[in-house]
Coordinates of C-alpha atoms and ligand atoms in Angstrom, one line a residue:
X1 CA 56.3 60.9 -40.5
X2 CA 56.2 57.6 -42.3
X3 CA 53.4 57.1 -44.6
X4 CA 51.8 53.8 -43.9
X5 CA 52.5 51.1 -46.6
X6 CA 49.8 48.5 -46.9
X7 CA 50.8 45.7 -49.0
X8 CA 48.8 42.6 -49.9
X9 CA 50.5 39.4 -50.7
X10 CA 48.3 37.1 -53.0
X11 CA 50.7 34.2 -52.9
X12 CA 49.7 31.5 -55.4
X13 CA 46.0 32.6 -55.8
X14 CA 43.9 33.9 -58.6
X15 CA 44.3 33.6 -62.4
X16 CA 45.1 36.9 -64.2
X17 CA 41.2 37.2 -65.3
X18 CA 40.2 36.7 -61.6
X19 CA 42.7 39.3 -60.7
X20 CA 41.7 41.8 -63.4
X21 CA 38.1 41.3 -62.1
X22 CA 39.2 42.1 -58.6
X23 CA 41.1 45.0 -59.6
X24 CA 37.9 46.1 -61.4
X25 CA 36.1 46.0 -58.1
X26 CA 38.9 47.2 -55.9
X27 CA 40.3 50.2 -57.9
X28 CA 37.0 52.3 -57.9
X29 CA 36.1 51.3 -54.1
X30 CA 39.8 52.4 -53.0
X31 CA 39.1 55.6 -54.9
X32 CA 36.0 56.3 -52.7
X33 CA 37.8 55.1 -49.5
X34 CA 39.6 58.1 -47.6
X35 CA 43.3 56.9 -47.6
X36 CA 45.2 60.4 -47.8
X37 CA 49.1 59.4 -47.2
X38 CA 48.6 55.8 -47.2
X39 CA 50.5 53.7 -49.9
X40 CA 48.6 50.4 -51.0
X41 CA 50.3 47.8 -53.0
X42 CA 49.3 44.4 -54.1
X43 CA 52.0 41.5 -54.7
X44 CA 50.5 39.5 -57.3
X45 CA 51.7 36.2 -59.1
X46 CA 54.4 37.3 -61.6
X47 CA 52.1 36.4 -64.5
X48 CA 49.7 38.9 -63.4
X49 CA 52.0 41.7 -63.1
X50 CA 51.8 43.3 -66.6
X51 CA 48.0 43.4 -67.1
X52 CA 47.3 44.7 -63.5
X53 CA 50.1 47.3 -63.7
X54 CA 48.6 48.5 -66.9
X55 CA 45.0 48.5 -65.3
X56 CA 46.3 50.8 -62.6
X57 CA 48.5 53.1 -64.5
X58 CA 48.2 56.6 -63.3
X59 CA 46.4 55.7 -60.0
X60 CA 47.9 55.4 -56.4
X61 CA 47.2 51.5 -56.2
X62 CA 50.9 49.8 -57.2
X63 CA 51.6 46.3 -58.1
X64 CA 54.4 44.3 -56.7
X65 CA 56.2 40.9 -57.2
X66 CA 56.4 38.2 -54.6
X67 CA 59.9 37.1 -55.4
X68 CA 62.6 37.7 -57.9
X69 CA 65.8 35.9 -59.1
X70 CA 69.1 36.9 -57.6
X71 CA 70.5 37.0 -61.3
X72 CA 70.0 39.5 -64.1
X73 CA 69.6 37.0 -66.8
X74 CA 70.6 33.7 -68.0
X75 CA 70.0 29.9 -68.0
X76 CA 67.6 29.9 -65.1
X77 CA 64.8 28.2 -66.2
X78 CA 61.5 29.4 -64.4
X79 CA 63.0 32.3 -62.7
X80 CA 61.7 36.1 -63.1
X81 CA 64.5 38.9 -63.0
X82 CA 64.0 42.2 -61.4
X83 CA 64.3 43.8 -65.0
X84 CA 61.2 41.5 -66.0
X85 CA 59.2 42.6 -63.0
X86 CA 60.2 46.3 -63.4
X87 CA 59.4 46.4 -67.1
X88 CA 56.0 44.6 -66.4
X89 CA 55.2 47.6 -64.2
X90 CA 55.9 46.3 -60.8
X91 CA 57.3 48.8 -58.4
X92 CA 58.0 46.6 -55.2
X93 CA 59.2 43.1 -54.7
X94 CA 59.0 40.7 -51.7
X95 CA 62.3 39.0 -50.8
X96 CA 63.1 36.5 -48.1
X97 CA 59.3 35.4 -47.2
X98 CA 59.2 32.7 -44.7
X99 CA 57.6 30.4 -47.3
X100 CA 60.5 30.9 -49.6
X101 CA 63.0 30.4 -46.9
X102 CA 61.2 27.0 -45.6
X103 CA 59.9 25.7 -48.9
X104 CA 62.7 26.8 -51.4
X105 CA 65.6 26.7 -49.0
X106 CA 66.4 30.3 -49.3
X107 CA 69.2 31.2 -46.9
X108 CA 70.3 34.6 -45.8
X109 CA 72.8 35.1 -48.4
X110 CA 70.1 34.5 -51.1
X111 CA 67.9 36.9 -49.6
X112 CA 70.7 39.5 -49.5
X113 CA 71.4 38.9 -53.3
X114 CA 67.5 39.0 -54.2
X115 CA 67.3 42.4 -52.3
X116 CA 70.5 43.8 -54.3
X117 CA 69.0 42.5 -57.5
X118 CA 65.7 44.3 -56.7
X119 CA 67.4 47.4 -56.3
X120 CA 69.7 47.1 -59.5
X121 CA 66.4 47.1 -61.5
X122 CA 64.8 50.1 -59.4
X123 CA 62.3 47.9 -57.5
X124 CA 61.9 48.3 -53.7
X125 CA 62.6 45.1 -51.8
X126 CA 60.1 44.3 -49.0
X127 CA 62.8 42.3 -46.8
X128 CA 61.0 39.8 -44.8
X129 CA 62.3 38.6 -41.3
X130 CA 60.8 36.6 -38.7
X131 CA 61.3 33.9 -36.2
X132 CA 59.7 30.4 -36.0
X133 CA 57.5 29.1 -33.1
X134 CA 60.5 27.2 -31.5
X135 CA 62.9 30.1 -31.8
X136 CA 60.5 32.3 -29.8
X137 CA 60.0 29.5 -27.4
X138 CA 63.7 29.3 -26.8
X139 CA 64.1 33.0 -26.4
X140 CA 66.0 33.4 -29.7
X141 CA 63.4 35.3 -31.5
X142 CA 65.1 38.9 -31.3
X143 CA 68.3 37.4 -32.3
X144 CA 67.2 35.5 -35.2
X145 CA 65.3 38.4 -36.7
X146 CA 68.2 40.8 -36.2
X147 CA 70.3 38.4 -37.8
X148 CA 68.2 37.9 -41.1
X149 CA 68.0 41.8 -40.8
X150 CA 71.7 42.4 -40.9
X151 CA 72.1 39.5 -43.6
X152 CA 69.3 40.8 -45.7
X153 CA 70.6 44.5 -46.0
X154 CA 74.3 43.4 -46.3
X155 CA 74.4 44.1 -50.0
X156 CA 72.3 47.4 -50.1
X157 CA 73.5 50.9 -50.0
X158 CA 70.3 53.0 -49.8
X159 CA 70.4 56.8 -50.0
X160 CA 66.7 57.1 -49.2
X161 CA 64.7 55.3 -46.7
X162 CA 61.9 54.4 -49.2
X163 CA 64.3 52.5 -51.2
X164 CA 63.3 49.4 -48.9
X165 CA 61.0 48.3 -46.4
X166 CA 61.2 45.5 -43.6
X167 CA 58.3 43.2 -43.0
X168 CA 58.4 41.6 -39.5
X169 CA 56.7 38.2 -40.1
X170 CA 56.5 35.9 -37.2
X171 CA 56.5 32.5 -39.1
X172 CA 53.9 30.9 -36.4
X173 CA 51.5 33.8 -37.2
X174 CA 51.5 33.5 -41.2
X175 CA 48.3 31.8 -42.3
X176 CA 47.6 30.5 -39.0
X177 CA 44.9 32.9 -37.8
X178 CA 47.5 33.6 -34.8
X179 CA 48.5 37.1 -34.4
X180 CA 51.6 38.6 -32.4
X181 CA 50.2 40.7 -29.9
X182 CA 50.2 44.2 -30.6
X183 CA 53.1 44.8 -27.7
X184 CA 55.2 42.1 -29.2
X185 CA 54.9 43.4 -32.8
X186 CA 55.9 46.8 -31.4
X187 CA 58.9 45.3 -29.5
X188 CA 60.3 43.7 -32.4
X189 CA 59.6 46.5 -34.6
X190 CA 61.5 48.7 -32.4
X191 CA 64.2 46.2 -31.9
X192 CA 64.4 46.2 -35.9
X193 CA 64.4 50.3 -35.7
X194 CA 67.4 50.2 -33.3
X195 CA 69.3 47.8 -35.5
X196 CA 68.5 49.8 -38.5
X197 CA 70.1 53.0 -36.7
X198 CA 73.2 51.1 -36.4
X199 CA 73.1 50.0 -40.0
X200 CA 71.6 52.9 -41.7
X201 CA 72.0 55.7 -39.2
X202 CA 70.7 58.7 -41.5
X203 CA 68.0 56.6 -42.8
X204 CA 66.6 54.4 -40.0
X205 CA 63.7 56.8 -38.9
X206 CA 62.1 56.6 -42.2
X207 CA 62.4 53.1 -43.1
X208 CA 58.9 51.5 -43.1
X209 CA 58.8 48.6 -41.0
X210 CA 55.6 46.4 -41.6
X211 CA 53.9 43.7 -39.4
X212 CA 52.6 40.6 -41.3
X213 CA 51.0 37.5 -40.0
X214 CA 47.3 37.1 -40.0
X215 CA 46.5 41.0 -40.1
X216 CA 42.8 41.4 -40.4
X217 CA 40.3 44.0 -40.1
X218 CA 39.6 43.2 -36.6
X219 CA 43.4 43.5 -35.4
X220 CA 44.7 46.0 -37.9
X221 CA 44.1 49.3 -35.9
X222 CA 45.7 48.2 -32.9
X223 CA 48.7 47.0 -34.8
X224 CA 49.0 49.9 -36.9
X225 CA 48.8 52.2 -33.8
X226 CA 52.1 51.0 -32.7
X227 CA 54.7 53.5 -32.9
X228 CA 57.1 51.5 -35.0
X229 CA 54.6 49.4 -37.0
X230 CA 54.4 51.5 -40.1
X231 CA 51.9 49.2 -42.2
X232 CA 51.3 45.6 -43.0
X233 CA 52.2 42.7 -45.2
X234 CA 48.8 40.8 -45.6
X235 CA 48.2 37.5 -47.0
X236 CA 44.9 35.7 -46.6
X237 CA 42.8 39.1 -45.9
X238 CA 44.2 40.8 -49.0
X239 CA 42.3 38.4 -51.2
X240 CA 39.1 39.9 -50.0
X241 CA 38.6 43.6 -51.1
X242 CA 36.3 44.4 -48.5
X243 CA 38.9 43.2 -45.8
X244 CA 41.8 44.8 -47.6
X245 CA 39.9 48.2 -47.9
X246 CA 38.9 48.0 -44.0
X247 CA 42.8 47.6 -43.4
X248 CA 43.6 50.6 -45.7
X249 CA 40.9 52.6 -43.7
X250 CA 42.4 51.6 -40.4
X251 CA 45.9 52.9 -41.7
X252 CA 44.5 56.1 -42.9
X253 CA 42.8 56.7 -39.7
X254 CA 45.9 55.8 -37.4
X255 CA 47.8 58.2 -39.8
X256 CA 45.6 60.8 -39.4
X257 CA 45.5 60.4 -35.5
X258 CA 49.4 61.0 -35.5
X259 CA 50.6 64.7 -34.9
X260 CA 51.2 66.1 -38.4
X261 CA 54.7 67.3 -37.8
X262 CA 55.9 64.1 -36.4
X263 CA 58.3 65.8 -34.4
X264 CA 58.1 63.4 -31.5
X265 CA 61.7 62.2 -30.5
X266 CA 62.5 58.6 -30.1
X267 CA 62.6 57.7 -26.5
X268 CA 65.1 55.6 -24.6
X269 CA 63.4 52.4 -26.3
X270 CA 62.7 53.8 -29.8
X271 CA 59.2 54.7 -28.9
X272 CA 58.0 58.0 -30.0
X273 CA 57.2 60.7 -27.1
X274 CA 55.1 63.7 -27.6
X275 CA 56.8 67.0 -27.4
X276 CA 56.5 68.8 -24.2
Ligands
LIG1 C1 52.0 36.7 -45.9 O1 51.8 35.9 -46.6 O2 53.0 37.5 -45.8 C2 51.0 36.7 -44.5 C3 51.4 37.7 -43.6 O3 50.0 36.1 -44.6 P1 48.6 36.0 -43.7 O4 48.4 37.5 -43.5 O5 47.7 35.0 -44.4 O6 49.2 35.3 -42.3

């Protein structure tokens, strides 16, 4: 069974002291929230990683970065390397977020180089893929997503499925309040899983595929109940500790509802079928 991964993405919000105060409220609240089997992670601005990682040391909340340099060190003013994030205490890092692709002109090759840089430094890259609204309207959504997936993983040679995660984030759903239907999210996650079976045959069934795009308490349970949706990458709602906790609870309930030994076999379209 794939343990759900609930990952907040704070983008460029909060100062370090505001973030420490937030963690001061969230950490004890998380401890009181049943979340067995659910991994919880918050991707914070790079300036916050060290203090927040120290704050959660020994607990089960993890801290991630939102981006990293493709380079290991050198004359790259303003960039943050994988080694810096790892040493500061990050465990994961987002690569290829659509805001980086659109606003910072990151192409597929850059995303691949950043994913490889993350692995060189022991970070788990969460590789984001997703189509724009016009690509979806043109019937290109799956082709775009699978191209980004193949390209983003091109420089990785994982030996364990938890060395990476994929986030399917339709661009038109990010920060807009619009959410993919659960059926559309499942269909794309199943297509991603099928492609992973081709790219990483022995690992594909263990790789977590997250959905991102206006996930919130009101829609999380239905999205997380989909067979190939193994968690969420959550922007706006993750800034509110009550909303993030509600999503963690939804993940825990969904996880608990799945048969303990998930020996259901993938059916023809990748969906799980209960053993008969
Ligand atoms: C994101 O930033 O990755 C995201 C999914 O944002 P939001 O949840 O606000 O749409």
